Short mmCIF file of C-alpha atoms and ligand atoms in Angstrom, two decimals:
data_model
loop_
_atom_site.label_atom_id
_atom_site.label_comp_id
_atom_site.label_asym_id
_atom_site.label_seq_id
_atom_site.Cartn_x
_atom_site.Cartn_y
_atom_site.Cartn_z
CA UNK J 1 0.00 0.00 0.00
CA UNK J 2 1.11 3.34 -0.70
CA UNK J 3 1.85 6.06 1.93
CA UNK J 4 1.09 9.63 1.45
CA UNK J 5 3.43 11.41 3.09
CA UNK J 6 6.07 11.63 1.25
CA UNK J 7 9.90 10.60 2.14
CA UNK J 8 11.90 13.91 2.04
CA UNK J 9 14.72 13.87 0.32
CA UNK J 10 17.94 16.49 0.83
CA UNK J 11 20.59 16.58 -2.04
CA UNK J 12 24.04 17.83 -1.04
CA UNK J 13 26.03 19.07 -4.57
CA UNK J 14 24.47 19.51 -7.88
CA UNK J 15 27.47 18.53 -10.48
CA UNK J 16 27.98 16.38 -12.63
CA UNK J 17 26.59 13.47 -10.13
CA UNK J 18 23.93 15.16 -8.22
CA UNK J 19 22.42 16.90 -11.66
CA UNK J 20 21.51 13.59 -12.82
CA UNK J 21 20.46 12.49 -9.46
CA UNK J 22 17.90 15.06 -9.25
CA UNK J 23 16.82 14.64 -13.27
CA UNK J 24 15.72 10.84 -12.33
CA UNK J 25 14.48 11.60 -9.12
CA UNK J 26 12.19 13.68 -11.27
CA UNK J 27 11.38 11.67 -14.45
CA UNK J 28 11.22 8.45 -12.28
CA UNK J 29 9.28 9.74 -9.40
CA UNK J 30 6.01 7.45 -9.83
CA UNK J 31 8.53 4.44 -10.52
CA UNK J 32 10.21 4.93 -7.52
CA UNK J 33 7.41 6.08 -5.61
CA UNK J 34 5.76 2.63 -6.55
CA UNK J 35 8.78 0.70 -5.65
CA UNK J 36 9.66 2.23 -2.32
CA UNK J 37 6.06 2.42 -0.84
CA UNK J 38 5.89 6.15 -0.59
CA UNK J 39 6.31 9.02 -2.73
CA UNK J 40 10.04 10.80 -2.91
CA UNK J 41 9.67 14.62 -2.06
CA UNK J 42 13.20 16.07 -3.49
CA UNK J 43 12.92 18.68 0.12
CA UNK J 44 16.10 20.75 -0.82
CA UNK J 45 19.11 21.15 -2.90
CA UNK J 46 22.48 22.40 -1.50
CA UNK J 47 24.68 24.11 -3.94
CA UNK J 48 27.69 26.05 -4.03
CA UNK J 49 26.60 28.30 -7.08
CA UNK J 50 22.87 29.67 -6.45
CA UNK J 51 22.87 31.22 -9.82
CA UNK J 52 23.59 28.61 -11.85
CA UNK J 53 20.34 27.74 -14.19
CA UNK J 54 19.39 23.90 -13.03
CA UNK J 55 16.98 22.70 -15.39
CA UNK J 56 14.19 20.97 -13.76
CA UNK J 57 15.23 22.17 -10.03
CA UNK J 58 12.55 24.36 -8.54
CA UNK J 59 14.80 27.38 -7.55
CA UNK J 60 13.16 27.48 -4.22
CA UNK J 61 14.70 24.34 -3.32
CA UNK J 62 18.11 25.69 -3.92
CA UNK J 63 19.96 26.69 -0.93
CA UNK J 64 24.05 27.71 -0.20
CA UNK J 65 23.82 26.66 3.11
CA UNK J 66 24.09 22.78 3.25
CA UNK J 67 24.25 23.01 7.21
CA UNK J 68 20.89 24.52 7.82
CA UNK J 69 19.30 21.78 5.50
CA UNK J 70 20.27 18.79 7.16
CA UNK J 71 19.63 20.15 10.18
CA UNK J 72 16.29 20.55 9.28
CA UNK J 73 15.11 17.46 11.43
CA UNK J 74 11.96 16.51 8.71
CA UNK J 75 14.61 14.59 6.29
CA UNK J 76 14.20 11.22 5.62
CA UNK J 77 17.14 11.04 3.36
CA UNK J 78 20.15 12.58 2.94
CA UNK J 79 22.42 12.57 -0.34
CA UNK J 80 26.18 13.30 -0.44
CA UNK J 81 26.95 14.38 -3.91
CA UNK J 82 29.69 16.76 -2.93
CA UNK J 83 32.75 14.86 -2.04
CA UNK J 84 36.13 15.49 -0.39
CA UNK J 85 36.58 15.17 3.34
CA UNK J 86 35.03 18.30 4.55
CA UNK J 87 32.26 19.29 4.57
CA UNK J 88 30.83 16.38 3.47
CA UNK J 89 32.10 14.53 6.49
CA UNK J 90 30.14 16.67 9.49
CA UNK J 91 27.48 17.12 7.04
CA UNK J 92 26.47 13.52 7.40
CA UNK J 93 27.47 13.29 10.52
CA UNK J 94 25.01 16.08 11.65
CA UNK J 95 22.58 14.39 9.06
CA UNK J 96 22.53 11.06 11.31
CA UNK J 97 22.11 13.57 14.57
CA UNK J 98 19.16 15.16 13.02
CA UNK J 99 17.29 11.59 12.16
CA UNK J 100 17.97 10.98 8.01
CA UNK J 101 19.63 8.23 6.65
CA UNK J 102 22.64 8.81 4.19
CA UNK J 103 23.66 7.61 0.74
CA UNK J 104 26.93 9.01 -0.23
CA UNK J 105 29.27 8.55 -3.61
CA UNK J 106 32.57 9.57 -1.51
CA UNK J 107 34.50 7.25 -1.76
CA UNK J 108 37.84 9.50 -0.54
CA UNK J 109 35.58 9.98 3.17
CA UNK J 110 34.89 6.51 3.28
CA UNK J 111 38.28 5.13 2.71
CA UNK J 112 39.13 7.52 5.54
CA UNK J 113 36.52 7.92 8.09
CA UNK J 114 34.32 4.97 7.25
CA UNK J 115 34.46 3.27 10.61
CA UNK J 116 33.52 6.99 11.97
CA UNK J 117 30.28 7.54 10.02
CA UNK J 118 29.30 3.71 9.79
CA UNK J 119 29.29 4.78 13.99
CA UNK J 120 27.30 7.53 13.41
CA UNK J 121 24.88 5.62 11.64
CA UNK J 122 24.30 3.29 13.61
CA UNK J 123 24.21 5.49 16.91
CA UNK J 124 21.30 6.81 15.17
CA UNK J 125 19.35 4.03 14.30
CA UNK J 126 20.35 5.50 10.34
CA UNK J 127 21.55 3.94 7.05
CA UNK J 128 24.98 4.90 5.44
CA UNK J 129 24.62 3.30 2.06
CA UNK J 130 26.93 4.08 -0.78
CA UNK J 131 26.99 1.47 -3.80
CA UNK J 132 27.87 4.42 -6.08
CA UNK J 133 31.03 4.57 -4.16
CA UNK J 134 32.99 2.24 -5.82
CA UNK J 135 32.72 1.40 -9.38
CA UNK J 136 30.31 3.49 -10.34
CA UNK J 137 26.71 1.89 -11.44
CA UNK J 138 28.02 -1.53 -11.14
CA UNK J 139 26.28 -3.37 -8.21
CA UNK J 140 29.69 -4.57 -5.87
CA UNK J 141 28.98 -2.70 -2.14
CA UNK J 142 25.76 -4.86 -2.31
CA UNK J 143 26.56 -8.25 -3.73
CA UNK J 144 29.71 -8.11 -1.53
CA UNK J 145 27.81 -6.87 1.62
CA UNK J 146 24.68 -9.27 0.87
CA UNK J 147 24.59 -11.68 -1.80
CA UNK J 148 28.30 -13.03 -0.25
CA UNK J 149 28.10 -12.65 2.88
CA UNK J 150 27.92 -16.68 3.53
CA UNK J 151 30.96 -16.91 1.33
CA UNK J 152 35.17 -16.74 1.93
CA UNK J 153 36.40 -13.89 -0.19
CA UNK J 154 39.77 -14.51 -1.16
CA UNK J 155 40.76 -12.01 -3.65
CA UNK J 156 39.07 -8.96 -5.63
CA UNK J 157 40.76 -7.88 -8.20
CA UNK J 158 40.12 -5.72 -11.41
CA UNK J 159 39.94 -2.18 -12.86
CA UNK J 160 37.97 0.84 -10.32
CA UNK J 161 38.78 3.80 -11.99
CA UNK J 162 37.08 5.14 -15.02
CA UNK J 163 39.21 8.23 -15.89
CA UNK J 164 42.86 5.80 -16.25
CA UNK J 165 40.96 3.21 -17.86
CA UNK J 166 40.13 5.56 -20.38
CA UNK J 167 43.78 7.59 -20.47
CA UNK J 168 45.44 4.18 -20.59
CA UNK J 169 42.95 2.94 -23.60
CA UNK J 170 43.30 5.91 -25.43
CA UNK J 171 47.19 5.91 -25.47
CA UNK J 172 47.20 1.96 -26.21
CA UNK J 173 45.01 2.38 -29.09
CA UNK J 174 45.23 5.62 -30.61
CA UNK J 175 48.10 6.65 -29.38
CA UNK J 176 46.66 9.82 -27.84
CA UNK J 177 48.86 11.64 -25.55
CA UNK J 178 48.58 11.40 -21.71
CA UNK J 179 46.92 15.23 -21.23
CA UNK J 180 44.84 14.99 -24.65
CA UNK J 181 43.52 11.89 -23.02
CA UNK J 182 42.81 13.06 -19.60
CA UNK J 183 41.45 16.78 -20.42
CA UNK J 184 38.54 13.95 -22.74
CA UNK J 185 38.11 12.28 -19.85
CA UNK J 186 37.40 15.57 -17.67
CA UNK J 187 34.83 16.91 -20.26
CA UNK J 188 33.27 13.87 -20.58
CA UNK J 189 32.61 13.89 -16.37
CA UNK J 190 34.81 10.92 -15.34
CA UNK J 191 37.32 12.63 -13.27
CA UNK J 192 37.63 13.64 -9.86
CA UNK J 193 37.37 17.50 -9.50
CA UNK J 194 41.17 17.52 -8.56
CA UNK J 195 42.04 14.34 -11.20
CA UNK J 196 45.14 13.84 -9.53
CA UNK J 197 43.24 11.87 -7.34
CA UNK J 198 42.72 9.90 -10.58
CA UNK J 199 45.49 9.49 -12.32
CA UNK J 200 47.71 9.20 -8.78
CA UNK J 201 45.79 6.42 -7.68
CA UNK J 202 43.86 7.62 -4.78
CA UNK J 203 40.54 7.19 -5.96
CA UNK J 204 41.16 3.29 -6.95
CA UNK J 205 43.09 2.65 -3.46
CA UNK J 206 40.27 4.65 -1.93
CA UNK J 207 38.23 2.09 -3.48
CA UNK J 208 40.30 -0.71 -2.92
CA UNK J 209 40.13 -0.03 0.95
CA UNK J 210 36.62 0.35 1.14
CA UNK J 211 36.14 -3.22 -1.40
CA UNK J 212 39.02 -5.22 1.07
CA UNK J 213 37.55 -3.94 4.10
CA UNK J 214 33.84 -5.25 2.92
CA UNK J 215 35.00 -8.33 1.16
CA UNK J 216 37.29 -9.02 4.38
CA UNK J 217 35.18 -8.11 7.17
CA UNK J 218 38.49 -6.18 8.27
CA UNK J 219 38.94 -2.05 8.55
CA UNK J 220 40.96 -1.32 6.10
CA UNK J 221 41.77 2.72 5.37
CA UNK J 222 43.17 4.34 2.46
CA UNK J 223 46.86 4.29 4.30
CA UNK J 224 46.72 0.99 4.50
CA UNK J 225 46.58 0.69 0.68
CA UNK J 226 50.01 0.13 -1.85
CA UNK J 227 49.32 2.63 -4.07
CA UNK J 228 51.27 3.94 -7.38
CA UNK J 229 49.43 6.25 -10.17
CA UNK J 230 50.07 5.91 -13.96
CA UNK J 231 51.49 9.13 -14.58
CA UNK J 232 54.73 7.15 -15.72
CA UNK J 233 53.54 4.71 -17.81
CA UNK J 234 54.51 5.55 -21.05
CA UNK J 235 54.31 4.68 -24.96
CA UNK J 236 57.74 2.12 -24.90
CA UNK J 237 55.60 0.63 -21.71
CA UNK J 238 53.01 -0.35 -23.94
CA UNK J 239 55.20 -1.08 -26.72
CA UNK J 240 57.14 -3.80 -24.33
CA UNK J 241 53.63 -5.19 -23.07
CA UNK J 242 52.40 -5.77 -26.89
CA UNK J 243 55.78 -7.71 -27.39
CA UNK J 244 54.35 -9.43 -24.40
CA UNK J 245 51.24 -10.31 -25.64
CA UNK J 246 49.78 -7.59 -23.15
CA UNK J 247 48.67 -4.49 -22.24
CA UNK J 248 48.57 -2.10 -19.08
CA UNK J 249 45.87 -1.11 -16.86
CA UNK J 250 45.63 -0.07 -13.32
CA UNK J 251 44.32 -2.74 -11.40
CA UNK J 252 43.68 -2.79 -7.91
CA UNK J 253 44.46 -6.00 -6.16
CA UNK J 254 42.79 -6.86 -2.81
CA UNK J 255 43.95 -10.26 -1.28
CA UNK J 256 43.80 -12.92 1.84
CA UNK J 257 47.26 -14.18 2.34
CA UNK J 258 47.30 -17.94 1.54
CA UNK J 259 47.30 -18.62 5.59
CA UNK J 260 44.44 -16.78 5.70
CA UNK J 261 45.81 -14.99 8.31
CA UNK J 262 46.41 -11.27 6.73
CA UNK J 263 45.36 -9.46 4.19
CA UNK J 264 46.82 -7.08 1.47
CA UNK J 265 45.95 -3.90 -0.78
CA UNK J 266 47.24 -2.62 -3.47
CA UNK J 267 46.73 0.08 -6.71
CA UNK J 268 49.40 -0.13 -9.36
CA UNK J 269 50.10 -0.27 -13.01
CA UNK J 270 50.69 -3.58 -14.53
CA UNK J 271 50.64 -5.88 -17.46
CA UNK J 272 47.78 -7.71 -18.35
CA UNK J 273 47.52 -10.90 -21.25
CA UNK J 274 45.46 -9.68 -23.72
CA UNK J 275 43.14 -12.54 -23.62
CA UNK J 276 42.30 -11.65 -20.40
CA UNK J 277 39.05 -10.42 -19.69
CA UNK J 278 40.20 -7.39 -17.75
CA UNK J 279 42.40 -6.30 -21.50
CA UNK J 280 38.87 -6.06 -23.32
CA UNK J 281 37.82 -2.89 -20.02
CA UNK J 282 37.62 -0.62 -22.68
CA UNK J 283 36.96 3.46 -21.95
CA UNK J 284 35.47 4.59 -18.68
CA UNK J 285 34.39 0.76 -17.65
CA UNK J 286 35.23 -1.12 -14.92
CA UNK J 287 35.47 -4.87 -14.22
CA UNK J 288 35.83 -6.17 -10.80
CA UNK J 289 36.72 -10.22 -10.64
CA UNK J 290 36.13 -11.73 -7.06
CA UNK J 291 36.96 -15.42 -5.90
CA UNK J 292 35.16 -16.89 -2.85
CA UNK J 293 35.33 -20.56 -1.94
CA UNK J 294 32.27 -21.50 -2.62
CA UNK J 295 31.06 -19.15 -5.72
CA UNK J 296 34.51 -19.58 -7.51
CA UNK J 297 35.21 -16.46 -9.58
CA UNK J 298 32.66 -14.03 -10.26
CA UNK J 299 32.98 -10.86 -12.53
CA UNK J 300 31.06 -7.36 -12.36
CA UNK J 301 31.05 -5.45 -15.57
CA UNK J 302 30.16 -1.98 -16.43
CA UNK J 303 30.11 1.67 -16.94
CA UNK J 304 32.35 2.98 -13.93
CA UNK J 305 32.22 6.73 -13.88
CA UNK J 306 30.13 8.92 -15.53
CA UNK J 307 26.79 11.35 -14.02
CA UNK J 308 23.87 9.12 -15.51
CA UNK J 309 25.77 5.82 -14.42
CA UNK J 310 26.80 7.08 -11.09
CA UNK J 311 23.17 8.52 -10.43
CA UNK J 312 21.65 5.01 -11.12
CA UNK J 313 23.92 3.51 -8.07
CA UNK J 314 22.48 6.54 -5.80
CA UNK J 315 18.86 6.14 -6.58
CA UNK J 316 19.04 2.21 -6.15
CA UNK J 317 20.53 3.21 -2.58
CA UNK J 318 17.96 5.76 -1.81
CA UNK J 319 15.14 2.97 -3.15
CA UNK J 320 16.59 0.51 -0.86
CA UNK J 321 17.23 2.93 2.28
CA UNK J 322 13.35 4.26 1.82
CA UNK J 323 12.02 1.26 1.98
CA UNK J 324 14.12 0.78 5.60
CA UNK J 325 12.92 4.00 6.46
CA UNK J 326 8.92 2.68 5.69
CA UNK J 327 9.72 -0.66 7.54
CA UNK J 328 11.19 1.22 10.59
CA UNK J 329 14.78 -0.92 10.10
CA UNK J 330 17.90 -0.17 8.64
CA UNK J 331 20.17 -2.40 6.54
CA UNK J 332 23.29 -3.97 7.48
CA UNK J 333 26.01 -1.88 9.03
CA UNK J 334 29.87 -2.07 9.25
CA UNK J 335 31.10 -5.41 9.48
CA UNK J 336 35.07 -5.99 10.58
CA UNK J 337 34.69 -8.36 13.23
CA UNK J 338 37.96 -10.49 11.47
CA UNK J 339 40.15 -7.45 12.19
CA UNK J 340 42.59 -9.07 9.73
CA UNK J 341 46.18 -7.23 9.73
CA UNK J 342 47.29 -5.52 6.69
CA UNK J 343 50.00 -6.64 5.38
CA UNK J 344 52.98 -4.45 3.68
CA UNK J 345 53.39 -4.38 0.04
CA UNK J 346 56.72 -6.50 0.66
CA UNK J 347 54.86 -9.59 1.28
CA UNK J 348 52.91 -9.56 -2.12
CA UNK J 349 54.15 -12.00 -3.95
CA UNK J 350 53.75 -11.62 -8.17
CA UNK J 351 55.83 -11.78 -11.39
CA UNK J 352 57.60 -8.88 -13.14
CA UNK J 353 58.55 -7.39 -16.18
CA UNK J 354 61.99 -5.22 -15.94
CA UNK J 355 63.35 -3.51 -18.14
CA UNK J 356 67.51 -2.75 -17.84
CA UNK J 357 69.41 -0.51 -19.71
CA UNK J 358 73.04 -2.30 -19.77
CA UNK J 359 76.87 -2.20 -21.26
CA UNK J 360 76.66 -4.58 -24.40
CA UNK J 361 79.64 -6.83 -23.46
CA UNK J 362 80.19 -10.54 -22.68
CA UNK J 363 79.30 -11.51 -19.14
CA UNK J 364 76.45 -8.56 -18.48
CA UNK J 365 73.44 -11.41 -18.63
CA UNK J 366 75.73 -13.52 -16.50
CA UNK J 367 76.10 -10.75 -13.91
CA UNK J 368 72.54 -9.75 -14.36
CA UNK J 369 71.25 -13.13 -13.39
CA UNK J 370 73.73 -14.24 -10.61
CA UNK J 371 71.96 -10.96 -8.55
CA UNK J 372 68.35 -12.29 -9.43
CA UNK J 373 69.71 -15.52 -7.93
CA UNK J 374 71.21 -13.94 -5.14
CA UNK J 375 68.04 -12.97 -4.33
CA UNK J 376 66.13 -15.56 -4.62
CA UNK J 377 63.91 -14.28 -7.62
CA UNK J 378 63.52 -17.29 -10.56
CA UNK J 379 63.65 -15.52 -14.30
CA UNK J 380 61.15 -16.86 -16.88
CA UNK J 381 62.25 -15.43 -19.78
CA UNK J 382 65.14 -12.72 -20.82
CA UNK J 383 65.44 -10.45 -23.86
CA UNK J 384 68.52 -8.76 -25.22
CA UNK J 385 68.38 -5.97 -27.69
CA UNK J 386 71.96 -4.23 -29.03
CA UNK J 387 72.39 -0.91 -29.83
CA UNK J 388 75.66 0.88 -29.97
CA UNK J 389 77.15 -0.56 -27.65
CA UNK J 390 74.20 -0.61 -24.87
CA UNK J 391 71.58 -3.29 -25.24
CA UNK J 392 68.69 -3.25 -23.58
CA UNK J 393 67.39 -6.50 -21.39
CA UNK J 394 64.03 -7.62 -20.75
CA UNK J 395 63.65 -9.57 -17.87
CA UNK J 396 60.10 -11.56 -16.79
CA UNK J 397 60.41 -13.31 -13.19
CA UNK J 398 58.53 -16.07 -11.89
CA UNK J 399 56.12 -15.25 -8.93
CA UNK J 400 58.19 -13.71 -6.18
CA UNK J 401 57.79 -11.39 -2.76
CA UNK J 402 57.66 -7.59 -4.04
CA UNK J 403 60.58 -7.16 -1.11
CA UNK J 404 62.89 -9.51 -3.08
CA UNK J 405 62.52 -8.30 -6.36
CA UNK J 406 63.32 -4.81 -4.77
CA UNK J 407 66.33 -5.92 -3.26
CA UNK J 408 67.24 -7.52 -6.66
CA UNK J 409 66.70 -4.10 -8.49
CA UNK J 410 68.70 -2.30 -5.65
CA UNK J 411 71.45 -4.54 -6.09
CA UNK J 412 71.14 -4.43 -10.09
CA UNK J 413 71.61 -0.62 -9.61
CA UNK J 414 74.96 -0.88 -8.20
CA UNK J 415 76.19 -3.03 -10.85
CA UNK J 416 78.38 -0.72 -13.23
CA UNK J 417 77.31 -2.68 -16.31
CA UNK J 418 73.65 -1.64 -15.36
CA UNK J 419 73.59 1.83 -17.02
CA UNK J 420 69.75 2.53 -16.02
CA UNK J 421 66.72 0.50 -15.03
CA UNK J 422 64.12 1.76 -17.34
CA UNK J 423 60.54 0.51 -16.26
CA UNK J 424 59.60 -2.48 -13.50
CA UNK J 425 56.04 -3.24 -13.99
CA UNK J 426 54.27 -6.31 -12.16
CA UNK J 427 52.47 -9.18 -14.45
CA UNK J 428 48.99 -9.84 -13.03
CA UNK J 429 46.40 -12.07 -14.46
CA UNK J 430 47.88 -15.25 -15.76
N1 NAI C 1 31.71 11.76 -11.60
C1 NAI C 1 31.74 10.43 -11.45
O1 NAI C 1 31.84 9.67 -12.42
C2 NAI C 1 31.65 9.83 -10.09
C3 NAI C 1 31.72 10.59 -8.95
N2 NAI C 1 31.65 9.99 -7.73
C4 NAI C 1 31.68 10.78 -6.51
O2 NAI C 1 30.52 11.59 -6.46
C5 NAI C 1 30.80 12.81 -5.78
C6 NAI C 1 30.43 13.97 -6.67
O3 NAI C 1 31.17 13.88 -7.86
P1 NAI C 1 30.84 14.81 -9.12
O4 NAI C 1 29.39 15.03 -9.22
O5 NAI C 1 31.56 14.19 -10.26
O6 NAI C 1 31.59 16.14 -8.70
P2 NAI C 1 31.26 17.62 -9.15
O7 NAI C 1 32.45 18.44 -8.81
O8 NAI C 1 30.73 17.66 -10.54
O9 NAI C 1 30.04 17.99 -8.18
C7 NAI C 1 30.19 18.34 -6.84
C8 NAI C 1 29.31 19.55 -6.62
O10 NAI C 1 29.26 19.86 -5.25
C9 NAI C 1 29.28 21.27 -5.12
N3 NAI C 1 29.73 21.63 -3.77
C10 NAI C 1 30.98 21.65 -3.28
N4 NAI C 1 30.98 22.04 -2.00
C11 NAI C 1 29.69 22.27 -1.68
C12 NAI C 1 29.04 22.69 -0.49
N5 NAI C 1 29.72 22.97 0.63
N6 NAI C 1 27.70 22.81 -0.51
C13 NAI C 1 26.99 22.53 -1.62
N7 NAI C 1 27.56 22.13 -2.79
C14 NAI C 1 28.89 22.01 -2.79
C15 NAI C 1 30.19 21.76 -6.23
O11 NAI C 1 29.94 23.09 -6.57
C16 NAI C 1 29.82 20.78 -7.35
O12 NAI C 1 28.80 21.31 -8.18
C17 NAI C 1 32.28 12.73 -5.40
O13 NAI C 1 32.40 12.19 -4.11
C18 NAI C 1 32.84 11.76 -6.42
O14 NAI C 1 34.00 11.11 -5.97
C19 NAI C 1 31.47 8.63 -7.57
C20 NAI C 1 31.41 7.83 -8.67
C21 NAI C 1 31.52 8.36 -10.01
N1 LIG C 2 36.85 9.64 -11.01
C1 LIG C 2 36.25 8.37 -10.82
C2 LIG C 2 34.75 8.51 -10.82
C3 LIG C 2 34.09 7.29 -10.38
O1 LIG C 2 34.29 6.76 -9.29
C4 LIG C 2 36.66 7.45 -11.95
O2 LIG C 2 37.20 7.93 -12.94
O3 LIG C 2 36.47 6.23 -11.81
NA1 NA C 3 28.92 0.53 -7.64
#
């Protein structure tokens, strides 16, 4: 049966998220009404530009002062379309004092100060939902929350950022340039509004915390997470993967050591087999694979950034969190009862592709291979290429402890036949 009064609604931010939040919240408003039990009432809109035109926004609605709105005390829901640590963060905190439920798309506040606001919550008797969070409108919070939650999640592993996917596909097959490629990605409304958060790696380790800490029943914050950007993967980078029978992508890497007994997180470049599934992430998608016991490997596909996409991850949250608010309950809350510890990035263990820049001259590869030894790291394959005098080498290892293959690399350094070592990237996905 359908109530009458209306759930009220508060939306904090009105870019390139929240303007298509508030567009379906519109043209969807007896659909959603119908599914949630109750009409949606959109009760305010906080916005840091008042005179901005907002088609479809009654200008009424349209306030500066986000404080005052969700302080309100009549909101049902509150949305968190604004990002960054403050003021988004005592905005839903005072949101949960002041009786509303939250759905957020932060993902940078959550990787930091989830524990804090999942407290909030549920000090409040409130919802903090926030599937838009990672991955855009692929369904992962949930299925990993829910749908798994009688499962052993061993690993999670694929692409979470939509703005390097697209860079990195862009300069692999059209050879576009690295700021040609990102300033695309910008217009198009994939990037963060500072994209160094992109193209540095935050946003996927920010991601990567908030999927390992879900998947593992662990806290795990964004410090905890290996992270590296993409700034310095270049053209010869993708030229060496394609000799490879590769390409690159950022990947971020979430995994329960084999003893079960710690966990790891990690954002990096690395190389990829092209018949992969994760080389066909074309463009702004993302592809998340995760292996449980039981379920085996599972993979989520689909459009990863973008306002429209992103918007259809918020309004499935505020469906799901109205119809808790109708039913008086609220859905499940933190879980981290394992308390796993988080391991360093020295105990991953993976294979690499290294790339040396060396004197031409009998007894280099020798040299070169006694300090792998030395070190306990097993080559697969080497490649020498002369020129002038210098050859380049090409070195892929055999799965080994990221600490040992960077005391192998220190070591290489020092050798004086060593003249430079030109890229290290890890091999993931075989
Ligand atoms: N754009 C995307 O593809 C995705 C974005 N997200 C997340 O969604 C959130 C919003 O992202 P976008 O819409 O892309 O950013 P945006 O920069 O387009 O929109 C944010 C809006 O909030 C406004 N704002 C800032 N401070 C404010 C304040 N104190 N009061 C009221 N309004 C304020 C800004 O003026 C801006 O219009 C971020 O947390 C982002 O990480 C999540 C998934 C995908
Ligand atoms: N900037 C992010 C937006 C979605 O989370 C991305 O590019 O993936
Ligand atoms: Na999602």
């Amino acid at each position: 049966m359908m109530r009458t009064r209306p759930l009220k609604v508060a939306l904090l931010g009105c870019g390139v998220v929240g303007s298509e939040v508030a567009r379906i919240m519109t043209t969807h408003a007896d659909d959603l009404a119908a599914r949630i039990g109750a009409p949606v009432e959109l009760a305010g809109v906080a916005v840091r530009r008042p005179d901005k035109v907002r088609e479809g926004i009654d200008p009424a609605l349209v306030t500066t002062d986000a404080t005052a709105l969700v302080k309100r005390g009549d909101l049902d829901i509150v949305v968190e379309v604004i990002g960054g640590i403050e003021p988004a963060r005592t905005l839903i905190t005072t949101a949960f004092e002041h009786g509303a439920s939250v759905v957020s798309a932060n993902k940078a506040l959550l990787a930091q100060d989830g524990a804090a606001l999942h407290a909030a919550a549920e000090q409040n008797g409130r919802d903090l939902y926030y599937e838009a969070a990672v991955a855009g409108a692929i369904p992962l919070i949930r299925p990993l929350r829910e749908s798994l939650a009688g499962d052993k999640v061993n690993r999670v592993l694929g692409i979470v950022n939509g703005t390097t996917n697209f860079i990195l596909d862009k300069m692999d097959t059209t050879g576009a340039g690295y700021q040609e490629a990102l300033d695309e990605a910008t217009a198009l409304g994939y990037a963060e509004a500072d994209p160094t958060a992109d193209v540095e790696g935050f946003d996927a380790a920010a991601k990567a915390a908030i999927l390992a800490g879900i998947a593992f029943h662990t806290r795990v914050r964004l410090d905890d997470v290996h992270r590296e950007g993409m700034t310095e993967v270049t053209a010869a980078d993708f030229a060496s993967a394609k000799e490879m029978g590769c390409t690159i992508k950022l990947l971020a890497i979430c995994e329960r050591a084999e003893d079960g007994a710690s966990v790891t997180a990690r954002v990096h470049p690395a190389m990829i087999p092209l018949s992969h599934p994760l080389a066909s992430v074309r463009g702004a998608y993302n592809a998340v694979f995760v292996e449980s016991d039981a379920s085996g490997q599972l993979m989520f596909y689909g459009p990863g950034a973008g306002g429209a996409p992103t918007a259809s991850a918020v309004l499935g949250d505020l469906v799901a969190v109205g119809r808790n608010r109708l039913g008086g309950t609220t859905g499940p809350g933190e879980s981290a009862y394992a308390a796993l510890p988080v391991s360093s990035m020295g105990e991953v263990v993976t294979r690499y592709h290294i790339s040396l820049d060396v004197a031409d001259k009998p007894g280099v590869l020798a040299q070169v291979a006694t300090v792998f030894a030395e070190h306990g790291v097993s080559i697969d394959t080497v490649r020498q290429q002369g020129k002038d005098g210098e050859a380049s080498l090409v070195v892929v290892t055999h799965r080994a402890s990221d600490a040992a293959l960077g005391g192998t690399v220190e070591a290489l350094r020092k050798l004086d036949t060593v003249r430079g070592v030109a890229s290290i990237m890890r091999v993931e996905g075989e």
